Amino acid sequence: MSEEPVFEYDESVIGIEEEVGTLTVDAETVANYCELMGETNPLYTEQGFVPPSYLQRMRFSGGPDPKVKFGNTGFHAGSRMELLKPVKVGQTLTGWAQAKEVYAKTGRSGTMVFQVSRLTYRDENGDEVAHSDQLMVRRQVGE
Amino acid sequence: MKTVDPTMQNYFDDIDLGDEFEDEWTPDMEQVLGYLGLEGDALGSGGGPGDGRFTDPEGAKKLGFPKPIVPGAFSLSRLTKLVTDWIGTGGTVEFVDVNFRRPVLHDDALKVLGLVTDTEEGDGSGTVKLDIYLENERGERPLQGTAVVQLPKR
């Protein structure tokens, strides 16, 4: 019989959504981003729409942290972005962060603890324009 | 295998299962510094974890990487760009879902690849499911995932 993995985290923050800032998408920053990315799609270089990947780069402040205690290293294992409405230059977006779940899996390479967090982008009307789910993994490497 | 040009519109009517498309990308130190250093009200400074993994060869070696690695969000952005290039100005992205399987190293010669795996016709547009991935010169796929997009019909 295998032993249950031992890890700790703050369960009280799971499922709680917290506002993590309001950011305006300005034309100059989008232009700089497009130049760096080699963007040539006229939607983004001429028509004032914001590349979906730009949303992935936006920096809101940190959200609820379940403070997972496990292992000695961590890495970013996955990302899912759902786009609900197009975003245009000049819009102001508010980020809402949520720690969705923490769980463990044990396989051939040992136990890994997964933390799923969600960032929801809302526009000036409070309408959701995108969700970004991030999967972080913690594990023990070596002794 | 087709290259992508966002000014050339793809239409749902012209898409077949198994269609492939690609781009190339060799991320170097200058690009990584540019990505991390992007600033603006909405971007702040990307910074990084401060252990040198993204920009310092010695710091990266201490962490077990042969070279500095490329921020996962940057690689994801490049893969997302392949999708938005492919759908042109008339398509829309529903979602992009990616697993980070191994690090992308500076100066990796990457192919940025897409493959049509499913289609569903709708009114005025069609839904297309894609496999998307980065492939390096060692045959590894450090990022791999799926995307679902809407393409206009003719």
mmCIF file of C-alpha atoms in Angstrom:
data_model
loop_
_atom_site.group_PDB
_atom_site.id
_atom_site.type_symbol
_atom_site.label_atom_id
_atom_site.label_comp_id
_atom_site.label_asym_id
_atom_site.label_seq_id
_atom_site.Cartn_x
_atom_site.Cartn_y
_atom_site.Cartn_z
ATOM 1 C CA MET A 1 0.000 0.000 0.000
ATOM 2 C CA SER A 2 1.412 3.395 -0.989
ATOM 3 C CA GLU A 3 1.693 6.179 1.546
ATOM 4 C CA GLU A 4 -0.349 9.338 1.110
ATOM 5 C CA PRO A 5 1.900 12.251 0.101
ATOM 6 C CA VAL A 6 2.386 14.788 2.882
ATOM 7 C CA PHE A 7 1.977 18.413 1.930
ATOM 8 C CA GLU A 8 0.516 21.483 3.541
ATOM 9 C CA TYR A 9 -1.333 24.475 2.220
ATOM 10 C CA ASP A 10 -3.769 27.134 3.354
ATOM 11 C CA GLU A 11 -7.173 25.713 2.426
ATOM 12 C CA SER A 12 -8.969 28.870 3.562
ATOM 13 C CA VAL A 13 -8.031 30.790 0.391
ATOM 14 C CA ILE A 14 -9.203 28.171 -2.103
ATOM 15 C CA GLY A 15 -12.072 29.437 -4.213
ATOM 16 C CA ILE A 16 -11.860 33.022 -3.010
ATOM 17 C CA GLU A 17 -11.670 35.597 -5.801
ATOM 18 C CA GLU A 18 -9.738 38.795 -5.112
ATOM 19 C CA GLU A 19 -9.272 41.936 -7.188
ATOM 20 C CA VAL A 20 -5.598 42.298 -8.105
ATOM 21 C CA GLY A 21 -5.456 45.591 -9.922
ATOM 22 C CA THR A 22 -6.674 47.697 -12.813
ATOM 23 C CA LEU A 23 -4.500 48.272 -15.870
ATOM 24 C CA THR A 24 -4.995 50.381 -18.968
ATOM 25 C CA VAL A 25 -3.904 49.013 -22.333
ATOM 26 C CA ASP A 26 -2.082 51.941 -23.926
ATOM 27 C CA ALA A 27 -1.153 52.279 -27.588
ATOM 28 C CA GLU A 28 2.573 52.804 -27.102
ATOM 29 C CA THR A 29 3.029 49.704 -24.980
ATOM 30 C CA VAL A 30 1.052 47.571 -27.401
ATOM 31 C CA ALA A 31 3.134 48.939 -30.284
ATOM 32 C CA ASN A 32 6.356 48.083 -28.438
ATOM 33 C CA TYR A 33 5.049 44.626 -27.688
ATOM 34 C CA CYS A 34 4.058 44.047 -31.315
ATOM 35 C CA GLU A 35 7.502 45.144 -32.480
ATOM 36 C CA LEU A 36 9.240 42.772 -30.074
ATOM 37 C CA MET A 37 7.031 39.869 -31.152
ATOM 38 C CA GLY A 38 7.489 40.573 -34.862
ATOM 39 C CA GLU A 39 3.739 41.052 -35.063
ATOM 40 C CA THR A 40 2.452 41.720 -38.602
ATOM 41 C CA ASN A 41 -1.253 40.942 -38.207
ATOM 42 C CA PRO A 42 -3.049 44.193 -39.229
ATOM 43 C CA LEU A 43 -5.612 43.615 -36.477
ATOM 44 C CA TYR A 44 -2.901 44.385 -33.956
ATOM 45 C CA THR A 45 -0.582 46.706 -35.885
ATOM 46 C CA GLU A 46 -3.221 48.924 -37.528
ATOM 47 C CA GLN A 47 -6.730 48.301 -36.252
ATOM 48 C CA GLY A 48 -6.247 48.801 -32.513
ATOM 49 C CA PHE A 49 -6.946 45.275 -31.303
ATOM 50 C CA VAL A 50 -4.709 43.756 -28.650
ATOM 51 C CA PRO A 51 -2.935 40.454 -29.375
ATOM 52 C CA PRO A 52 -4.202 37.675 -27.086
ATOM 53 C CA SER A 53 -0.603 36.969 -26.121
ATOM 54 C CA TYR A 54 -0.341 40.515 -24.747
ATOM 55 C CA LEU A 55 -2.866 39.572 -22.080
ATOM 56 C CA GLN A 56 -0.535 36.748 -21.066
ATOM 57 C CA ARG A 57 2.172 39.332 -20.400
ATOM 58 C CA MET A 58 0.046 41.760 -18.345
ATOM 59 C CA ARG A 59 1.211 42.052 -14.764
ATOM 60 C CA PHE A 60 -1.399 42.303 -12.055
ATOM 61 C CA SER A 61 -0.414 41.999 -8.418
ATOM 62 C CA GLY A 62 -0.428 38.605 -6.706
ATOM 63 C CA GLY A 63 -3.696 36.990 -5.704
ATOM 64 C CA PRO A 64 -4.714 34.609 -2.932
ATOM 65 C CA ASP A 65 -1.745 32.367 -2.113
ATOM 66 C CA PRO A 66 -2.373 28.915 -0.652
ATOM 67 C CA LYS A 67 1.303 28.818 0.452
ATOM 68 C CA VAL A 68 1.920 25.246 -0.614
ATOM 69 C CA LYS A 69 4.648 23.577 1.440
ATOM 70 C CA PHE A 70 6.125 20.679 -0.439
ATOM 71 C CA GLY A 71 9.425 19.764 -2.037
ATOM 72 C CA ASN A 72 12.373 21.952 -2.830
ATOM 73 C CA THR A 73 11.638 23.145 -6.342
ATOM 74 C CA GLY A 74 8.755 24.369 -8.451
ATOM 75 C CA PHE A 75 8.005 25.026 -12.078
ATOM 76 C CA HIS A 76 5.318 26.340 -14.387
ATOM 77 C CA ALA A 77 3.669 23.291 -15.922
ATOM 78 C CA GLY A 78 0.732 24.567 -17.905
ATOM 79 C CA SER A 79 -1.314 27.504 -19.084
ATOM 80 C CA ARG A 80 -4.782 27.789 -20.550
ATOM 81 C CA MET A 81 -6.173 31.064 -21.828
ATOM 82 C CA GLU A 82 -9.806 31.386 -22.826
ATOM 83 C CA LEU A 83 -10.702 34.486 -24.831
ATOM 84 C CA LEU A 84 -14.286 35.675 -24.467
ATOM 85 C CA LYS A 85 -14.248 39.160 -26.028
ATOM 86 C CA PRO A 86 -11.697 41.069 -28.109
ATOM 87 C CA VAL A 87 -9.708 43.726 -26.272
ATOM 88 C CA LYS A 88 -8.866 47.078 -27.877
ATOM 89 C CA VAL A 89 -6.213 49.672 -27.132
ATOM 90 C CA GLY A 90 -7.450 52.191 -24.570
ATOM 91 C CA GLN A 91 -9.513 49.704 -22.594
ATOM 92 C CA THR A 92 -9.047 49.373 -18.870
ATOM 93 C CA LEU A 93 -9.042 45.839 -17.530
ATOM 94 C CA THR A 94 -9.414 44.682 -13.967
ATOM 95 C CA GLY A 95 -7.829 41.428 -12.844
ATOM 96 C CA TRP A 96 -9.521 39.032 -10.452
ATOM 97 C CA ALA A 97 -7.370 36.202 -9.119
ATOM 98 C CA GLN A 98 -8.450 32.943 -7.570
ATOM 99 C CA ALA A 99 -6.593 29.951 -6.164
ATOM 100 C CA LYS A 100 -8.718 27.175 -7.651
ATOM 101 C CA GLU A 101 -7.295 23.963 -6.237
ATOM 102 C CA VAL A 102 -4.283 22.148 -4.826
ATOM 103 C CA TYR A 103 -3.802 18.412 -5.272
ATOM 104 C CA ALA A 104 -1.092 15.761 -5.346
ATOM 105 C CA LYS A 105 -0.263 12.990 -7.773
ATOM 106 C CA THR A 106 2.248 10.229 -7.307
ATOM 107 C CA GLY A 107 3.838 8.526 -10.285
ATOM 108 C CA ARG A 108 7.086 6.872 -11.322
ATOM 109 C CA SER A 109 9.095 10.024 -10.690
ATOM 110 C CA GLY A 110 7.621 10.536 -7.234
ATOM 111 C CA THR A 111 5.007 12.857 -5.844
ATOM 112 C CA MET A 112 4.186 16.204 -7.357
ATOM 113 C CA VAL A 113 1.844 18.800 -5.871
ATOM 114 C CA PHE A 114 -0.190 20.831 -8.348
ATOM 115 C CA GLN A 115 -1.570 24.298 -7.755
ATOM 116 C CA VAL A 116 -4.153 25.729 -10.151
ATOM 117 C CA SER A 117 -4.819 29.461 -10.151
ATOM 118 C CA ARG A 118 -7.127 31.538 -12.334
ATOM 119 C CA LEU A 119 -6.923 35.142 -13.432
ATOM 120 C CA THR A 120 -10.122 36.633 -14.841
ATOM 121 C CA TYR A 121 -9.878 39.805 -16.927
ATOM 122 C CA ARG A 122 -12.925 42.073 -16.742
ATOM 123 C CA ASP A 123 -13.592 45.195 -18.798
ATOM 124 C CA GLU A 124 -14.969 48.566 -17.691
ATOM 125 C CA ASN A 125 -18.513 47.147 -17.648
ATOM 126 C CA GLY A 126 -17.513 44.220 -15.481
ATOM 127 C CA ASP A 127 -17.857 41.826 -18.385
ATOM 128 C CA GLU A 128 -15.379 38.956 -18.519
ATOM 129 C CA VAL A 129 -13.061 39.232 -21.517
ATOM 130 C CA ALA A 130 -10.632 36.391 -20.744
ATOM 131 C CA HIS A 131 -9.628 33.713 -18.250
ATOM 132 C CA SER A 132 -6.077 32.567 -17.708
ATOM 133 C CA ASP A 133 -5.502 29.352 -15.750
ATOM 134 C CA GLN A 134 -1.979 28.584 -14.595
ATOM 135 C CA LEU A 135 -0.705 25.236 -13.344
ATOM 136 C CA MET A 136 2.291 25.306 -11.022
ATOM 137 C CA VAL A 137 3.991 22.145 -9.776
ATOM 138 C CA ARG A 138 6.146 21.545 -6.713
ATOM 139 C CA ARG A 139 8.307 18.473 -6.233
ATOM 140 C CA GLN A 140 11.275 17.145 -4.318
ATOM 141 C CA VAL A 141 14.530 16.787 -6.227
ATOM 142 C CA GLY A 142 17.375 14.848 -4.573
ATOM 143 C CA GLU A 143 17.426 14.176 -0.849
ATOM 144 C CA MET B 1 3.778 22.369 -44.649
ATOM 145 C CA LYS B 2 2.634 25.977 -45.066
ATOM 146 C CA THR B 3 4.195 29.073 -43.595
ATOM 147 C CA VAL B 4 1.828 31.573 -42.030
ATOM 148 C CA ASP B 5 0.995 35.049 -43.276
ATOM 149 C CA PRO B 6 -1.639 36.914 -41.258
ATOM 150 C CA THR B 7 -2.504 39.102 -44.236
ATOM 151 C CA MET B 8 -3.636 36.023 -46.212
ATOM 152 C CA GLN B 9 -7.018 34.961 -44.812
ATOM 153 C CA ASN B 10 -7.654 31.254 -44.247
ATOM 154 C CA TYR B 11 -11.282 30.214 -44.701
ATOM 155 C CA PHE B 12 -13.022 27.294 -43.040
ATOM 156 C CA ASP B 13 -14.080 25.941 -46.450
ATOM 157 C CA ASP B 14 -10.440 25.490 -47.455
ATOM 158 C CA ILE B 15 -9.234 23.714 -44.321
ATOM 159 C CA ASP B 16 -8.661 19.955 -44.216
ATOM 160 C CA LEU B 17 -7.870 17.620 -41.358
ATOM 161 C CA GLY B 18 -4.115 17.133 -41.226
ATOM 162 C CA ASP B 19 -3.258 20.557 -42.628
ATOM 163 C CA GLU B 20 0.001 21.728 -41.095
ATOM 164 C CA PHE B 21 1.540 25.162 -40.804
ATOM 165 C CA GLU B 22 4.719 26.466 -39.265
ATOM 166 C CA ASP B 23 6.969 29.319 -38.367
ATOM 167 C CA GLU B 24 10.517 29.452 -37.069
ATOM 168 C CA TRP B 25 11.900 31.114 -33.967
ATOM 169 C CA THR B 26 15.349 31.293 -32.410
ATOM 170 C CA PRO B 27 15.031 33.130 -29.095
ATOM 171 C CA ASP B 28 18.267 34.846 -28.107
ATOM 172 C CA MET B 29 19.461 36.923 -25.179
ATOM 173 C CA GLU B 30 18.426 40.201 -26.806
ATOM 174 C CA GLN B 31 14.851 38.994 -27.317
ATOM 175 C CA VAL B 32 14.591 37.634 -23.773
ATOM 176 C CA LEU B 33 15.925 40.871 -22.300
ATOM 177 C CA GLY B 34 13.454 42.752 -24.489
ATOM 178 C CA TYR B 35 10.550 40.610 -23.290
ATOM 179 C CA LEU B 36 11.491 40.890 -19.630
ATOM 180 C CA GLY B 37 12.156 44.605 -19.976
ATOM 181 C CA LEU B 38 8.865 45.527 -21.625
ATOM 182 C CA GLU B 39 7.340 48.272 -19.587
ATOM 183 C CA GLY B 40 4.113 50.187 -19.527
ATOM 184 C CA ASP B 41 1.134 50.702 -17.298
ATOM 185 C CA ALA B 42 -0.260 47.322 -18.210
ATOM 186 C CA LEU B 43 2.986 45.387 -18.312
ATOM 187 C CA GLY B 44 5.180 46.529 -15.451
ATOM 188 C CA SER B 45 8.605 44.946 -15.535
ATOM 189 C CA GLY B 46 8.720 41.218 -16.237
ATOM 190 C CA GLY B 47 11.782 40.848 -14.032
ATOM 191 C CA GLY B 48 11.968 37.149 -13.394
ATOM 192 C CA PRO B 49 12.717 35.117 -10.300
ATOM 193 C CA GLY B 50 16.074 36.826 -9.665
ATOM 194 C CA ASP B 51 18.108 33.631 -9.784
ATOM 195 C CA GLY B 52 19.467 34.344 -13.255
ATOM 196 C CA ARG B 53 17.696 31.488 -14.975
ATOM 197 C CA PHE B 54 16.520 33.729 -17.833
ATOM 198 C CA THR B 55 19.545 35.937 -18.446
ATOM 199 C CA ASP B 56 22.670 34.764 -16.611
ATOM 200 C CA PRO B 57 24.651 31.768 -17.950
ATOM 201 C CA GLU B 58 26.275 31.122 -14.571
ATOM 202 C CA GLY B 59 23.027 31.462 -12.660
ATOM 203 C CA ALA B 60 21.343 29.073 -15.085
ATOM 204 C CA LYS B 61 24.129 26.505 -14.658
ATOM 205 C CA LYS B 62 23.719 26.617 -10.888
ATOM 206 C CA LEU B 63 20.113 25.605 -11.436
ATOM 207 C CA GLY B 64 21.123 22.724 -13.703
ATOM 208 C CA PHE B 65 20.416 24.342 -17.077
ATOM 209 C CA PRO B 66 23.171 24.263 -19.724
ATOM 210 C CA LYS B 67 22.180 27.765 -20.839
ATOM 211 C CA PRO B 68 19.745 30.448 -19.675
ATOM 212 C CA ILE B 69 16.157 29.473 -20.378
ATOM 213 C CA VAL B 70 13.382 31.385 -22.099
ATOM 214 C CA PRO B 71 10.475 32.551 -19.885
ATOM 215 C CA GLY B 72 7.563 30.188 -20.341
ATOM 216 C CA ALA B 73 5.173 33.076 -20.959
ATOM 217 C CA PHE B 74 7.394 34.293 -23.814
ATOM 218 C CA SER B 75 7.379 30.872 -25.484
ATOM 219 C CA LEU B 76 3.632 30.657 -24.942
ATOM 220 C CA SER B 77 3.204 34.088 -26.528
ATOM 221 C CA ARG B 78 5.199 32.984 -29.572
ATOM 222 C CA LEU B 79 3.065 29.863 -29.915
ATOM 223 C CA THR B 80 -0.106 31.917 -29.524
ATOM 224 C CA LYS B 81 1.171 34.242 -32.253
ATOM 225 C CA LEU B 82 1.363 31.299 -34.649
ATOM 226 C CA VAL B 83 -2.348 30.739 -34.047
ATOM 227 C CA THR B 84 -3.318 34.391 -34.497
ATOM 228 C CA ASP B 85 -1.170 34.590 -37.646
ATOM 229 C CA TRP B 86 -2.924 31.533 -39.060
ATOM 230 C CA ILE B 87 -6.457 32.796 -38.424
ATOM 231 C CA GLY B 88 -5.634 36.159 -40.031
ATOM 232 C CA THR B 89 -7.835 39.173 -39.457
ATOM 233 C CA GLY B 90 -11.144 37.338 -39.862
ATOM 234 C CA GLY B 91 -10.776 34.551 -37.319
ATOM 235 C CA THR B 92 -11.015 34.476 -33.549
ATOM 236 C CA VAL B 93 -9.278 32.443 -30.869
ATOM 237 C CA GLU B 94 -11.489 30.642 -28.342
ATOM 238 C CA PHE B 95 -8.709 29.205 -26.210
ATOM 239 C CA VAL B 96 -5.064 28.194 -26.128
ATOM 240 C CA ASP B 97 -4.097 25.396 -23.736
ATOM 241 C CA VAL B 98 -0.421 24.488 -23.388
ATOM 242 C CA ASN B 99 1.751 22.199 -21.267
ATOM 243 C CA PHE B 100 5.324 23.183 -20.488
ATOM 244 C CA ARG B 101 7.181 19.899 -20.846
ATOM 245 C CA ARG B 102 10.813 21.014 -20.722
ATOM 246 C CA PRO B 103 12.747 24.289 -20.802
ATOM 247 C CA VAL B 104 13.387 26.266 -23.976
ATOM 248 C CA LEU B 105 17.059 27.288 -24.018
ATOM 249 C CA HIS B 106 18.500 30.479 -25.456
ATOM 250 C CA ASP B 107 19.467 30.025 -29.114
ATOM 251 C CA ASP B 108 17.364 26.887 -29.592
ATOM 252 C CA ALA B 109 16.388 26.665 -33.265
ATOM 253 C CA LEU B 110 12.660 26.146 -32.868
ATOM 254 C CA LYS B 111 9.931 25.244 -35.243
ATOM 255 C CA VAL B 112 6.578 26.679 -34.205
ATOM 256 C CA LEU B 113 4.033 24.200 -35.516
ATOM 257 C CA GLY B 114 0.296 23.785 -35.923
ATOM 258 C CA LEU B 115 -1.814 20.859 -37.118
ATOM 259 C CA VAL B 116 -5.562 20.765 -37.853
ATOM 260 C CA THR B 117 -7.075 17.897 -35.853
ATOM 261 C CA ASP B 118 -10.821 18.560 -35.976
ATOM 262 C CA THR B 119 -13.351 20.791 -37.699
ATOM 263 C CA GLU B 120 -17.017 21.580 -37.135
ATOM 264 C CA GLU B 121 -19.059 23.680 -39.507
ATOM 265 C CA GLY B 122 -21.293 26.404 -38.129
ATOM 266 C CA ASP B 123 -23.352 29.311 -39.457
ATOM 267 C CA GLY B 124 -21.070 31.888 -40.997
ATOM 268 C CA SER B 125 -17.962 30.382 -39.481
ATOM 269 C CA GLY B 126 -16.453 27.058 -38.524
ATOM 270 C CA THR B 127 -14.688 25.735 -35.466
ATOM 271 C CA VAL B 128 -11.194 24.344 -35.952
ATOM 272 C CA LYS B 129 -9.213 22.435 -33.353
ATOM 273 C CA LEU B 130 -5.451 22.604 -33.586
ATOM 274 C CA ASP B 131 -2.505 20.797 -32.054
ATOM 275 C CA ILE B 132 0.212 23.369 -31.489
ATOM 276 C CA TYR B 133 3.775 22.890 -30.333
ATOM 277 C CA LEU B 134 7.345 24.084 -30.326
ATOM 278 C CA GLU B 135 9.939 21.610 -31.585
ATOM 279 C CA ASN B 136 13.665 22.112 -31.079
ATOM 280 C CA GLU B 137 16.598 20.843 -33.121
ATOM 281 C CA ARG B 138 16.936 17.883 -30.735
ATOM 282 C CA GLY B 139 13.498 16.659 -31.709
ATOM 283 C CA GLU B 140 12.003 17.612 -28.355
ATOM 284 C CA ARG B 141 8.720 19.411 -27.881
ATOM 285 C CA PRO B 142 9.186 21.750 -24.937
ATOM 286 C CA LEU B 143 5.688 23.243 -25.320
ATOM 287 C CA GLN B 144 2.746 21.253 -26.567
ATOM 288 C CA GLY B 145 -0.949 21.902 -26.489
ATOM 289 C CA THR B 146 -4.156 22.651 -28.304
ATOM 290 C CA ALA B 147 -6.076 25.662 -29.525
ATOM 291 C CA VAL B 148 -9.634 26.129 -30.735
ATOM 292 C CA VAL B 149 -10.366 28.897 -33.228
ATOM 293 C CA GLN B 150 -13.204 30.161 -35.376
ATOM 294 C CA LEU B 151 -12.526 30.703 -39.071
ATOM 295 C CA PRO B 152 -14.874 32.596 -41.401
ATOM 296 C CA LYS B 153 -16.583 30.822 -44.278
ATOM 297 C CA ARG B 154 -16.342 32.105 -47.827
#
